[in-house]
Tab-separated table of C-alpha atoms in Angstrom:
chain	number	residue	atom	x	y	z
A	672	MET	CA	0.000	0.000	0.000
A	673	TYR	CA	1.423	3.268	-1.110
A	674	LEU	CA	1.094	6.331	1.170
A	675	SER	CA	1.829	9.722	-0.150
A	676	ARG	CA	4.047	12.180	1.643
A	677	ARG	CA	1.097	14.319	2.592
A	678	ILE	CA	-0.707	11.417	4.247
A	679	LYS	CA	2.416	10.458	6.145
A	680	LEU	CA	2.754	14.009	7.447
A	681	GLN	CA	-0.872	14.051	8.550
A	682	LEU	CA	-0.417	10.742	10.376
A	683	VAL	CA	2.643	12.076	12.209
A	684	VAL	CA	0.788	15.217	13.323
A	685	PHE	CA	-2.167	13.106	14.467
A	686	ILE	CA	0.072	10.780	16.487
A	687	VAL	CA	1.788	13.767	18.189
A	688	ILE	CA	-1.545	15.386	19.063
A	689	ALA	CA	-2.915	12.089	20.364
A	690	THR	CA	0.183	11.535	22.477
A	691	VAL	CA	-0.020	15.024	24.013
A	692	ALA	CA	-3.738	14.604	24.714
A	693	ALA	CA	-3.139	11.224	26.318
A	694	ALA	CA	-0.349	12.692	28.481
A	695	ILE	CA	-2.597	15.528	29.596
A	696	MET	CA	-5.352	13.023	30.384
A	697	ILE	CA	-3.021	10.721	32.297
A	698	PHE	CA	-1.020	13.328	34.205
A	699	GLY	CA	-3.493	16.210	34.440
A	700	TYR	CA	-6.860	14.611	35.025
A	701	ILE	CA	-6.334	10.966	35.966
A	702	LYS	CA	-3.079	11.841	37.813
A	703	VAL	CA	-1.622	8.408	37.368
A	704	PRO	CA	1.695	9.353	39.096
A	705	ALA	CA	-0.220	10.486	42.140
A	706	MET	CA	-2.203	7.258	42.077
A	707	LEU	CA	1.062	5.403	42.057
A	708	GLY	CA	2.414	7.500	44.955
A	709	VAL	CA	4.873	9.567	42.977
A	710	GLY	CA	5.405	13.066	44.453
A	711	ARG	CA	3.227	12.374	47.500
A	712	TYR	CA	3.575	11.190	51.084
A	713	THR	CA	1.155	9.571	53.527
A	714	VAL	CA	0.007	10.795	56.959
A	715	THR	CA	-2.314	8.867	59.291
A	716	VAL	CA	-5.008	10.658	61.318
A	717	LYS	CA	-6.723	8.967	64.277
A	718	LEU	CA	-10.430	9.885	64.532
A	719	PRO	CA	-12.921	9.179	67.309
A	720	GLU	CA	-15.503	8.484	64.557
A	721	ALA	CA	-15.713	8.717	60.786
A	722	ALA	CA	-18.228	11.636	60.965
A	723	GLY	CA	-19.184	11.069	57.309
A	724	LEU	CA	-15.618	11.256	56.009
A	725	TYR	CA	-15.153	9.165	52.885
A	726	LYS	CA	-12.426	7.979	50.560
A	727	THR	CA	-11.203	10.498	47.942
A	728	GLY	CA	-12.339	13.406	50.143
A	729	ASN	CA	-10.377	16.655	49.895
A	730	VAL	CA	-7.611	17.709	52.291
A	731	THR	CA	-7.042	21.470	52.600
A	732	TYR	CA	-4.318	23.640	54.121
A	733	ARG	CA	-4.899	27.403	54.515
A	734	GLY	CA	-7.969	27.013	52.288
A	735	THR	CA	-6.034	25.310	49.479
A	736	GLU	CA	-6.406	21.675	48.366
A	737	VAL	CA	-3.168	19.810	49.219
A	738	GLY	CA	-4.203	16.160	49.041
A	739	ARG	CA	-6.866	13.472	49.180
A	740	VAL	CA	-8.246	11.009	51.702
A	741	GLU	CA	-6.727	7.757	50.549
A	742	ASP	CA	-8.530	5.412	52.905
A	743	VAL	CA	-10.869	5.379	55.929
A	744	HIS	CA	-11.064	2.191	58.009
A	745	LEU	CA	-12.027	1.044	61.502
A	746	THR	CA	-9.568	0.271	64.283
A	747	GLY	CA	-9.915	-1.258	67.713
A	748	ASP	CA	-10.520	2.096	69.424
A	749	GLY	CA	-11.837	4.329	66.645
A	750	VAL	CA	-11.236	5.220	63.021
A	751	GLU	CA	-8.096	5.881	61.044
A	752	ALA	CA	-7.910	8.042	57.922
A	753	ARG	CA	-4.896	7.816	55.660
A	754	LEU	CA	-4.147	11.114	53.903
A	755	SER	CA	-2.115	11.356	50.694
A	756	LEU	CA	-0.491	14.813	50.613
A	757	LYS	CA	1.526	16.627	47.956
A	758	SER	CA	5.256	16.650	48.594
A	759	GLY	CA	5.875	20.168	47.336
A	760	ILE	CA	3.941	21.901	50.169
A	761	ALA	CA	5.580	22.250	53.605
A	762	ILE	CA	2.882	21.776	56.257
A	763	PRO	CA	3.936	22.373	59.907
A	764	SER	CA	3.788	19.235	62.015
A	765	ASN	CA	2.398	21.126	65.052
A	766	LEU	CA	-1.180	21.318	63.805
A	767	ASP	CA	-4.808	20.446	64.480
A	768	VAL	CA	-7.042	18.413	62.170
A	769	HIS	CA	-10.680	19.388	61.740
A	770	VAL	CA	-13.282	17.456	59.760
A	771	HIS	CA	-15.760	19.900	58.218
A	772	SER	CA	-18.740	19.725	55.914
A	773	VAL	CA	-18.876	21.660	52.676
A	774	SER	CA	-22.662	21.829	53.005
A	775	ALA	CA	-25.376	20.770	55.402
A	776	VAL	CA	-25.972	17.502	53.529
A	777	GLY	CA	-22.451	16.088	53.710
A	778	GLU	CA	-19.338	16.296	51.546
A	779	GLN	CA	-16.924	16.207	54.440
A	780	TYR	CA	-13.326	17.262	53.988
A	781	VAL	CA	-10.231	17.453	56.185
A	782	ALA	CA	-8.802	20.876	57.154
A	783	LEU	CA	-5.223	21.073	58.437
A	784	LEU	CA	-4.855	24.008	60.886
A	785	PRO	CA	-1.265	24.684	62.031
A	786	ARG	CA	-0.694	25.956	65.569
A	787	ASP	CA	2.436	27.909	64.607
A	788	GLY	CA	4.587	28.581	61.590
A	789	GLY	CA	7.959	27.505	62.971
A	790	SER	CA	7.596	23.776	63.587
A	791	PRO	CA	9.213	21.252	61.183
A	792	PRO	CA	7.055	20.061	58.248
A	793	LEU	CA	5.110	16.832	58.183
A	794	LYS	CA	6.934	13.716	57.056
A	795	ASN	CA	5.844	10.478	55.446
A	796	GLY	CA	4.365	8.037	57.942
A	797	GLU	CA	3.622	10.533	60.728
A	798	VAL	CA	0.572	9.899	62.900
A	799	ILE	CA	-1.622	12.732	64.202
A	800	PRO	CA	-3.102	11.710	67.611
A	801	ARG	CA	-6.772	11.846	68.453
A	802	ASP	CA	-6.417	14.753	70.927
A	803	ARG	CA	-5.577	17.018	68.000
A	804	VAL	CA	-8.529	15.960	65.872
A	805	SER	CA	-11.984	17.532	65.883
A	806	VAL	CA	-15.038	16.108	64.106
A	807	PRO	CA	-18.397	17.822	63.563
A	808	PRO	CA	-21.378	16.772	65.649
A	809	ASP	CA	-23.851	14.319	64.204
A	810	ILE	CA	-26.272	16.187	61.968
A	811	ASN	CA	-29.211	13.866	62.699
A	812	PRO	CA	-29.783	14.961	66.343
A	813	LEU	CA	-29.377	18.566	65.211
A	814	LEU	CA	-31.950	18.170	62.450
A	815	GLY	CA	-34.288	16.393	64.877
A	816	ALA	CA	-33.959	19.197	67.425
A	817	VAL	CA	-34.591	21.809	64.738
A	818	ASN	CA	-37.625	19.907	63.538
A	819	ARG	CA	-39.046	19.664	67.062
A	820	GLY	CA	-38.372	23.362	67.576
A	821	LEU	CA	-40.189	24.273	64.371
A	822	GLU	CA	-43.112	22.067	65.318
A	823	ALA	CA	-43.354	23.871	68.679
A	824	VAL	CA	-43.641	27.250	66.957
A	825	PRO	CA	-47.156	28.068	65.699
A	826	ARG	CA	-47.281	27.966	61.907
A	827	GLN	CA	-48.562	31.532	61.602
A	828	ASN	CA	-45.745	32.860	63.823
A	829	LEU	CA	-43.190	30.834	61.861
A	830	LYS	CA	-44.541	32.273	58.610
A	831	THR	CA	-44.306	35.787	60.101
A	832	ALA	CA	-40.696	35.191	61.190
A	833	ILE	CA	-39.712	33.921	57.734
A	834	ASP	CA	-41.474	36.848	56.033
A	835	GLU	CA	-39.785	39.378	58.320
A	836	SER	CA	-36.415	37.707	57.754
A	837	TYR	CA	-36.943	38.026	54.019
A	838	THR	CA	-37.875	41.695	54.472
A	839	ALA	CA	-34.746	42.258	56.601
A	840	VAL	CA	-32.264	40.808	54.097
A	841	ALA	CA	-34.103	41.377	50.824
A	842	GLY	CA	-31.990	43.359	48.383
A	843	LEU	CA	-28.882	43.139	50.596
A	844	GLY	CA	-27.069	40.653	48.400
A	845	PRO	CA	-24.132	42.968	47.545
A	846	GLU	CA	-23.752	44.056	51.181
A	847	ILE	CA	-23.847	40.461	52.449
A	848	SER	CA	-21.358	39.502	49.741
A	849	ARG	CA	-18.993	42.246	50.882
A	850	LEU	CA	-19.447	41.104	54.472
A	851	VAL	CA	-18.619	37.502	53.583
A	852	LYS	CA	-15.671	38.589	51.453
A	853	GLY	CA	-14.349	40.859	54.225
A	854	THR	CA	-14.751	38.059	56.777
A	855	THR	CA	-12.843	35.705	54.488
A	856	THR	CA	-10.049	38.260	54.032
A	857	LEU	CA	-9.924	38.778	57.789
A	858	SER	CA	-9.659	35.043	58.349
A	859	ILE	CA	-6.843	34.739	55.801
A	860	ASP	CA	-4.947	37.610	57.430
A	861	ALA	CA	-5.482	36.030	60.836
A	862	ARG	CA	-4.080	32.767	59.486
A	863	ASN	CA	-1.027	34.600	58.102
A	864	ASN	CA	-0.463	36.151	61.540
A	865	LEU	CA	-1.230	33.014	63.500
A	866	ASP	CA	1.721	33.186	65.910
A	867	PRO	CA	0.996	36.754	67.177
A	868	LEU	CA	-2.701	35.864	67.561
A	869	LEU	CA	-1.875	32.753	69.572
A	870	THR	CA	0.506	34.794	71.751
A	871	LEU	CA	-2.226	37.377	72.292
A	872	ILE	CA	-4.718	34.685	73.275
A	873	ASP	CA	-2.260	32.971	75.615
A	874	GLN	CA	-1.295	36.234	77.341
A	875	ALA	CA	-4.818	37.647	77.559
A	876	GLN	CA	-5.433	35.946	80.912
A	877	PRO	CA	-3.884	38.730	83.090
A	878	VAL	CA	-5.958	41.351	81.275
A	879	LEU	CA	-9.140	39.319	81.712
A	880	ASP	CA	-8.300	38.748	85.380
A	881	SER	CA	-7.886	42.489	85.906
A	882	GLN	CA	-11.307	43.055	84.341
A	883	THR	CA	-12.797	40.452	86.664
A	884	GLU	CA	-11.154	41.976	89.746
A	885	THR	CA	-12.384	45.458	88.838
A	886	ALA	CA	-15.929	44.358	88.029
A	887	ASP	CA	-17.373	46.648	90.718
A	888	SER	CA	-15.513	49.654	89.354
A	889	ILE	CA	-16.628	48.833	85.824
A	890	SER	CA	-20.226	48.529	87.028
A	891	SER	CA	-19.972	51.913	88.763
A	892	TRP	CA	-18.482	53.436	85.631
A	893	ALA	CA	-21.287	51.979	83.533
A	894	ALA	CA	-23.878	53.343	85.986
A	895	HIS	CA	-22.301	56.796	85.866
A	896	LEU	CA	-22.181	56.615	82.082
A	897	ALA	CA	-25.871	55.697	82.051
A	898	THR	CA	-26.586	58.733	84.259
A	899	ILE	CA	-24.651	60.996	81.907
A	900	THR	CA	-26.419	59.656	78.838
A	901	GLY	CA	-29.746	60.084	80.624
A	902	GLN	CA	-28.909	63.697	81.384
A	903	LEU	CA	-27.900	64.251	77.768
A	904	GLN	CA	-31.178	62.731	76.625
A	905	SER	CA	-33.240	64.896	78.987
A	906	HIS	CA	-31.361	68.028	77.838
A	907	ASP	CA	-31.380	67.127	74.185
A	908	ALA	CA	-32.386	70.638	73.096
A	909	ALA	CA	-29.556	72.279	75.020
A	910	VAL	CA	-27.021	69.769	73.671
A	911	ALA	CA	-28.273	70.364	70.135
A	912	GLU	CA	-27.914	74.112	70.645
A	913	VAL	CA	-24.348	73.645	71.878
A	914	LEU	CA	-23.537	71.550	68.822
A	915	ASP	CA	-25.141	74.123	66.513
A	916	LYS	CA	-23.309	77.062	68.059
A	917	GLY	CA	-20.097	75.203	68.810
A	918	GLY	CA	-18.776	75.583	65.268
A	919	PRO	CA	-19.146	79.398	65.096
A	920	ALA	CA	-17.782	79.703	68.637
A	921	SER	CA	-14.700	77.619	67.809
A	922	GLU	CA	-14.181	79.690	64.661
A	923	ALA	CA	-14.329	82.881	66.744
A	924	VAL	CA	-11.789	81.414	69.164
A	925	ARG	CA	-9.531	80.505	66.247
A	926	GLN	CA	-9.735	84.043	64.879
A	927	LEU	CA	-8.934	85.368	68.356
A	928	PHE	CA	-5.844	83.165	68.522
A	929	ASP	CA	-4.828	84.364	65.062
A	930	ARG	CA	-5.035	87.973	66.234
A	931	LEU	CA	-3.081	87.139	69.388
A	932	GLN	CA	-0.465	85.096	67.536
A	933	PRO	CA	2.337	87.722	67.812
A	934	THR	CA	1.983	88.086	71.588
A	935	LEU	CA	0.379	84.824	72.689
A	936	PRO	CA	3.613	82.740	72.613
A	937	VAL	CA	5.357	85.372	74.736
A	938	LEU	CA	2.455	85.359	77.189
A	939	LEU	CA	2.458	81.557	77.403
A	940	ALA	CA	6.234	81.507	77.896
A	941	ASN	CA	5.874	83.979	80.763
A	942	LEU	CA	3.032	81.918	82.216
A	943	VAL	CA	5.391	78.928	82.315
A	944	ALA	CA	7.673	80.860	84.667
A	945	VAL	CA	4.645	82.005	86.693
A	946	GLY	CA	3.433	78.409	86.837
A	947	GLN	CA	6.782	77.219	88.166
A	948	VAL	CA	6.660	79.879	90.890
A	949	ALA	CA	3.048	78.931	91.677
A	950	VAL	CA	4.027	75.261	91.998
A	951	THR	CA	6.837	76.188	94.398
A	952	TYR	CA	4.581	78.450	96.471
A	953	GLN	CA	1.556	76.170	96.322
A	954	PRO	CA	1.287	75.729	100.126
A	955	ALA	CA	1.440	79.507	100.636
A	956	LEU	CA	-1.190	80.076	97.932
A	957	GLU	CA	-3.456	77.473	99.520
A	958	GLN	CA	-3.090	79.163	102.911
A	959	LEU	CA	-3.829	82.542	101.312
A	960	LEU	CA	-6.998	81.198	99.699
A	961	VAL	CA	-8.060	79.790	103.067
A	962	LEU	CA	-7.408	83.041	104.951
A	963	ILE	CA	-8.904	85.493	102.415
A	964	PRO	CA	-12.554	84.470	103.056
A	965	GLN	CA	-12.016	84.819	106.806
A	966	GLY	CA	-10.397	88.211	106.300
A	967	VAL	CA	-13.322	89.388	104.168
A	968	ALA	CA	-15.702	88.127	106.814
A	969	ASN	CA	-13.805	90.099	109.474
A	970	LEU	CA	-14.013	93.266	107.353
A	971	GLN	CA	-17.734	92.761	106.877
A	972	ALA	CA	-18.157	92.234	110.610
A	973	GLY	CA	-16.368	95.551	111.248
A	974	ALA	CA	-19.182	97.416	109.468
A	975	VAL	CA	-21.982	95.862	111.528
A	976	ALA	CA	-21.456	98.193	114.503
A	977	ASN	CA	-22.158	101.332	112.432
A	978	LEU	CA	-24.829	99.760	110.250
A	979	THR	CA	-27.648	101.837	111.815
A	980	ALA	CA	-25.605	105.000	112.488
A	981	LYS	CA	-27.052	108.203	110.994
A	982	ASN	CA	-24.001	110.436	110.798
A	983	TYR	CA	-21.235	107.909	110.147
A	984	LYS	CA	-21.313	104.624	108.354
A	985	GLY	CA	-18.208	102.609	107.792
A	986	ILE	CA	-15.932	100.053	109.349
A	987	TYR	CA	-15.728	100.268	113.105
A	988	LEU	CA	-12.043	99.683	113.717
A	989	ASP	CA	-9.819	100.822	116.555
A	990	PHE	CA	-6.118	100.508	115.752
A	991	ASN	CA	-5.057	101.518	119.290
A	992	MET	CA	-1.707	102.590	117.844
A	993	SER	CA	1.434	102.488	119.937
A	994	PRO	CA	4.136	104.252	117.889
A	995	ASN	CA	7.689	102.949	118.132
A	996	LEU	CA	6.754	99.931	120.266
A	997	PRO	CA	8.969	98.257	119.302
A	998	PRO	CA	11.137	100.816	117.476
A	999	PRO	CA	11.691	100.273	113.736
A	1000	CYS	CA	14.510	97.965	112.731
A	1001	THR	CA	17.493	99.795	111.194
A	1002	THR	CA	20.070	97.006	111.382
A	1003	GLY	CA	20.923	95.722	107.921
A	1004	PHE	CA	19.886	98.878	106.024
A	1005	LEU	CA	21.685	101.991	104.767
A	1006	PRO	CA	23.013	104.523	107.283
A	1007	ALA	CA	20.580	107.196	108.379
A	1008	GLN	CA	22.515	109.832	106.415
A	1009	GLN	CA	21.818	107.923	103.175
A	1010	VAL	CA	18.108	107.354	103.739
A	1011	ARG	CA	16.135	109.292	101.141
A	1012	SER	CA	13.356	111.664	102.040
A	1013	PRO	CA	9.879	110.358	101.151
A	1014	SER	CA	9.141	113.648	99.383
A	1015	PHE	CA	11.664	112.931	96.623
A	1016	GLU	CA	9.959	112.129	93.319
A	1017	ASP	CA	12.869	110.595	91.384
A	1018	TYR	CA	13.511	106.867	91.301
A	1019	PRO	CA	17.194	105.966	91.434
A	1020	ASP	CA	18.404	102.378	91.062
A	1021	ARG	CA	18.140	100.138	94.076
A	1022	PRO	CA	21.414	99.746	95.995
A	1023	ALA	CA	23.272	96.513	95.383
A	1024	GLY	CA	23.057	93.734	97.929
A	1025	ASP	CA	20.276	92.357	100.128
A	1026	LEU	CA	18.628	94.887	102.431
A	1027	TYR	CA	16.515	93.461	105.224
A	1028	CYS	CA	16.322	93.512	109.004
A	1029	ARG	CA	19.400	91.607	110.220
A	1030	THR	CA	18.428	91.188	113.868
A	1031	PRO	CA	17.946	87.710	115.402
A	1032	GLN	CA	14.921	85.853	114.130
A	1033	ASP	CA	13.329	85.792	117.602
A	1034	SER	CA	14.025	89.499	118.178
A	1035	ILE	CA	11.215	92.019	118.747
A	1036	PHE	CA	12.623	94.089	115.877
A	1037	GLY	CA	11.273	93.232	112.431
A	1038	ALA	CA	9.474	90.088	113.547
A	1039	ARG	CA	7.596	90.008	110.229
A	1040	SER	CA	10.498	91.045	108.013
A	1041	ALA	CA	12.327	89.001	105.387
A	1042	LYS	CA	14.524	87.250	107.954
A	1043	ASN	CA	11.526	85.142	109.008
A	1044	TYR	CA	10.312	84.137	105.535
A	1045	PRO	CA	9.410	80.414	105.640
A	1046	CYS	CA	11.349	78.263	103.188
A	1047	LEU	CA	8.655	76.460	101.192
A	1048	THR	CA	11.070	73.910	99.734
A	1049	VAL	CA	12.692	73.198	103.131
A	1050	PRO	CA	9.955	72.842	105.770
A	1051	GLY	CA	10.922	74.171	109.190
A	1052	LYS	CA	13.622	76.523	107.915
A	1053	ARG	CA	13.346	80.334	107.719
A	1054	ALA	CA	15.659	82.523	105.679
A	1055	PRO	CA	15.512	85.900	103.903
A	1056	THR	CA	16.535	84.642	100.418
A	1057	VAL	CA	15.763	81.661	98.217
A	1058	LYS	CA	19.492	80.956	97.842
A	1059	MET	CA	19.886	80.625	101.609
A	1060	CYS	CA	16.755	78.466	101.801
A	1061	GLU	CA	18.058	75.963	99.277
A	1062	SER	CA	21.594	75.810	100.693
A	1063	ASN	CA	23.085	74.619	103.972
A	1064	GLU	CA	23.789	78.222	104.968
A	1065	GLN	CA	22.064	79.383	108.144
A	1066	TYR	CA	20.868	82.888	108.942
A	1067	VAL	CA	23.427	84.921	110.983
A	1068	PRO	CA	22.224	88.226	112.573
A	1069	LEU	CA	24.395	91.360	112.822
A	1070	ASN	CA	23.293	92.453	116.286
A	1071	ASP	CA	20.302	92.573	118.599
A	1072	GLY	CA	18.875	95.682	116.917
A	1073	PHE	CA	19.463	98.317	119.628
A	1074	SER	CA	22.159	100.079	117.625
A	1075	TRP	CA	22.385	100.548	113.870
A	1076	LYS	CA	24.638	98.289	111.891
A	1077	GLY	CA	24.276	98.190	108.143
A	1078	ASP	CA	25.903	97.569	104.815
A	1079	PRO	CA	26.065	93.769	105.351
A	1080	ASN	CA	27.685	93.136	101.941
A	1081	ALA	CA	30.258	96.009	102.195
A	1082	THR	CA	29.142	97.201	98.765
A	1083	LEU	CA	26.583	99.906	99.505
A	1084	SER	CA	28.374	102.859	101.056
A	1085	GLY	CA	31.797	101.780	102.322
A	1086	GLN	CA	31.239	103.813	105.525
A	1087	ASP	CA	32.011	102.637	109.014
A	1088	VAL	CA	29.205	101.778	111.353
A	1089	PRO	CA	28.111	105.126	112.918
A	1090	GLN	CA	28.055	105.460	116.672
A	1091	LEU	CA	25.907	107.407	119.111
A	1092	ALA	CA	26.768	111.053	119.672
A	1093	PRO	CA	28.851	111.896	122.791
A	1094	GLY	CA	26.771	112.358	125.914
A	1095	THR	CA	23.864	110.200	124.697
A	1096	SER	CA	22.998	106.733	125.836
A	1097	ALA	CA	21.494	103.863	123.939
A	1098	PRO	CA	18.039	102.665	124.915
A	1099	ALA	CA	17.914	99.988	127.533
A	1100	ALA	CA	17.984	96.457	126.275
A	1101	PRO	CA	15.110	94.106	127.146
A	1102	PRO	CA	15.744	91.674	129.987
A	1103	GLY	CA	17.841	88.711	128.996
A	1104	ILE	CA	19.535	90.446	126.023
A	1105	GLN	CA	23.172	91.457	126.328
A	1106	ARG	CA	24.127	94.659	124.486
A	1107	PRO	CA	27.169	94.351	122.211
A	1108	VAL	CA	30.260	96.428	122.913
A	1109	ALA	CA	30.090	99.801	121.094
A	1110	PRO	CA	32.904	100.655	118.650
A	1111	PRO	CA	34.892	103.963	118.867
A	1112	PRO	CA	32.998	107.244	118.276
A	1113	ALA	CA	32.229	108.159	114.692
A	1114	PRO	CA	33.148	111.489	113.027
A	1115	ILE	CA	30.674	114.361	112.727
A	1116	ALA	CA	27.537	113.086	111.053
A	1117	ALA	CA	25.889	114.888	108.156
A	1118	ALA	CA	22.465	114.289	106.638
A	1119	GLU	CA	20.666	115.439	103.521
A	1120	TYR	CA	17.464	117.404	104.096
A	1121	ASP	CA	14.426	118.286	102.025
A	1122	PRO	CA	14.640	122.014	101.137
A	1123	ALA	CA	10.893	122.149	100.647
A	1124	THR	CA	9.961	120.995	104.140
A	1125	GLY	CA	13.225	121.149	106.100
A	1126	SER	CA	12.877	117.488	107.170
A	1127	TYR	CA	15.801	115.093	107.559
A	1128	ILE	CA	16.599	111.738	109.157
A	1129	GLY	CA	18.931	111.754	112.114
A	1130	PRO	CA	21.634	109.226	113.000
A	1131	ASP	CA	19.143	107.434	115.234
A	1132	GLY	CA	16.864	106.786	112.253
A	1133	GLN	CA	14.134	109.206	113.402
A	1134	LEU	CA	12.572	111.891	111.144
A	1135	TYR	CA	13.188	115.506	112.249
A	1136	THR	CA	11.988	118.853	110.811
A	1137	GLN	CA	13.770	122.204	111.105
A	1138	THR	CA	11.463	124.980	109.918
A	1139	ASP	CA	14.165	127.537	109.182
A	1140	LEU	CA	15.567	125.198	106.495
A	1141	ALA	CA	12.306	125.185	104.536
A	1142	GLN	CA	11.854	127.617	101.648
A	1143	SER	CA	8.532	129.414	102.062
A	1144	PRO	CA	6.706	130.407	98.886
A	1145	LYS	CA	6.797	134.092	98.067
A	1146	GLU	CA	3.032	134.350	97.685
A	1147	LYS	CA	0.314	132.155	99.143
A	1148	THR	CA	-2.596	131.618	96.778
A	1149	TRP	CA	-5.236	128.964	96.415
A	1150	GLN	CA	-3.022	127.337	93.784
A	1151	THR	CA	-0.048	127.117	96.134
A	1152	MET	CA	-2.279	125.657	98.810
A	1153	LEU	CA	-3.101	122.750	96.483
A	1154	MET	CA	0.491	122.182	95.407
A	1155	PRO	CA	2.982	120.247	97.590
A	1156	PRO	CA	5.756	122.390	99.169
A	1157	GLY	CA	8.727	123.112	96.947
A	1158	ASN	CA	6.734	123.062	93.637
């Protein structure tokens, strides 16, 4: 039989196509190598019961098919399922095995759920014990219970429930689809982050215990929250008005801050320093706030005595003044010759150094002066300066206060301590106080005086007036009577 070249070529092409198709059928669909065990390994799973699992059922890992159920057979204490798994997929050996149903009518499959991602992969011949296997409950008792439950519900009520369920979910197919898809994505992400989730679950016990131990506090908080929400509900109109006007109000506040932007940072920076001082002097501020109401009450009580008076109404207060008891403290200040007259209107710079009463802290002179300031940062200590309060330095007086002694820093005047004039005696010291030894007599003292009034301060610190030193105005008019002397 003679075959032409064309026929021979067609036969060759047909044989090649048939061979390729047969290979695809054998290796792709029939999977003869897998049937012969090529590229696969076997794992045995011990089950308490078959639970509807059958031969050739699917085996999945992370939602992907990785093998088949090769055999299911009885044993002396349960059921064994032999799984044929693909060799190219590394499945952690530390895993759980769950038997699930694809639908409510059967089609069981095996799901491999790893406990972590770091354990070694499964090997051929490994056996998964029963304590790591979970099977679904028998569907027959469940269906029987559902049937009895439906029979107990009146037919009309059951029809109403089904109709209302249809009304509730009718037309929500896309939303339910997105919900299912999102849940699936969440589950896949949770599977990818299995180790952190397991760690979170294992270490959640202390947090849950703390919630249990603080149950009373949580209940109180919930009750208070219910009270707040009830108040908000009862004042719904006011809350709505606040919400309506809150936007314009916040915009006005923003515009105010914009206008204050050049100076507001400076103000806030200064308030920081004020806040630090306020924190340091917090006890003193608290005491002041406690005493101010009592002081106001005392002032109000002083006006009660003259409340019904016809000619005079005001605070009834008797100072009962006793001048120079005790005398003013001059120790620690400038000499009397350098004390300025109160009629001077200029304002020279303050002399350098610390000027305060330098008598003993328990002396009758200057009992309320700076020497007895309480140190707020060092309770129990009193000192005239913050530096002395915060250091180990203790207050040292100059003398008992009966004779002047000033210029404690030797920077103010450079003069010697003046002495009493010849023929005069110092005032007697109180009992129990020893007067210090007086230094040699001082030279002739000189003092500046006010030419308008003729007043000056003597060496003893007292104010004197010599009328012949004053300059009398040439003409006395009503204008000169209203003007202070010397102007």
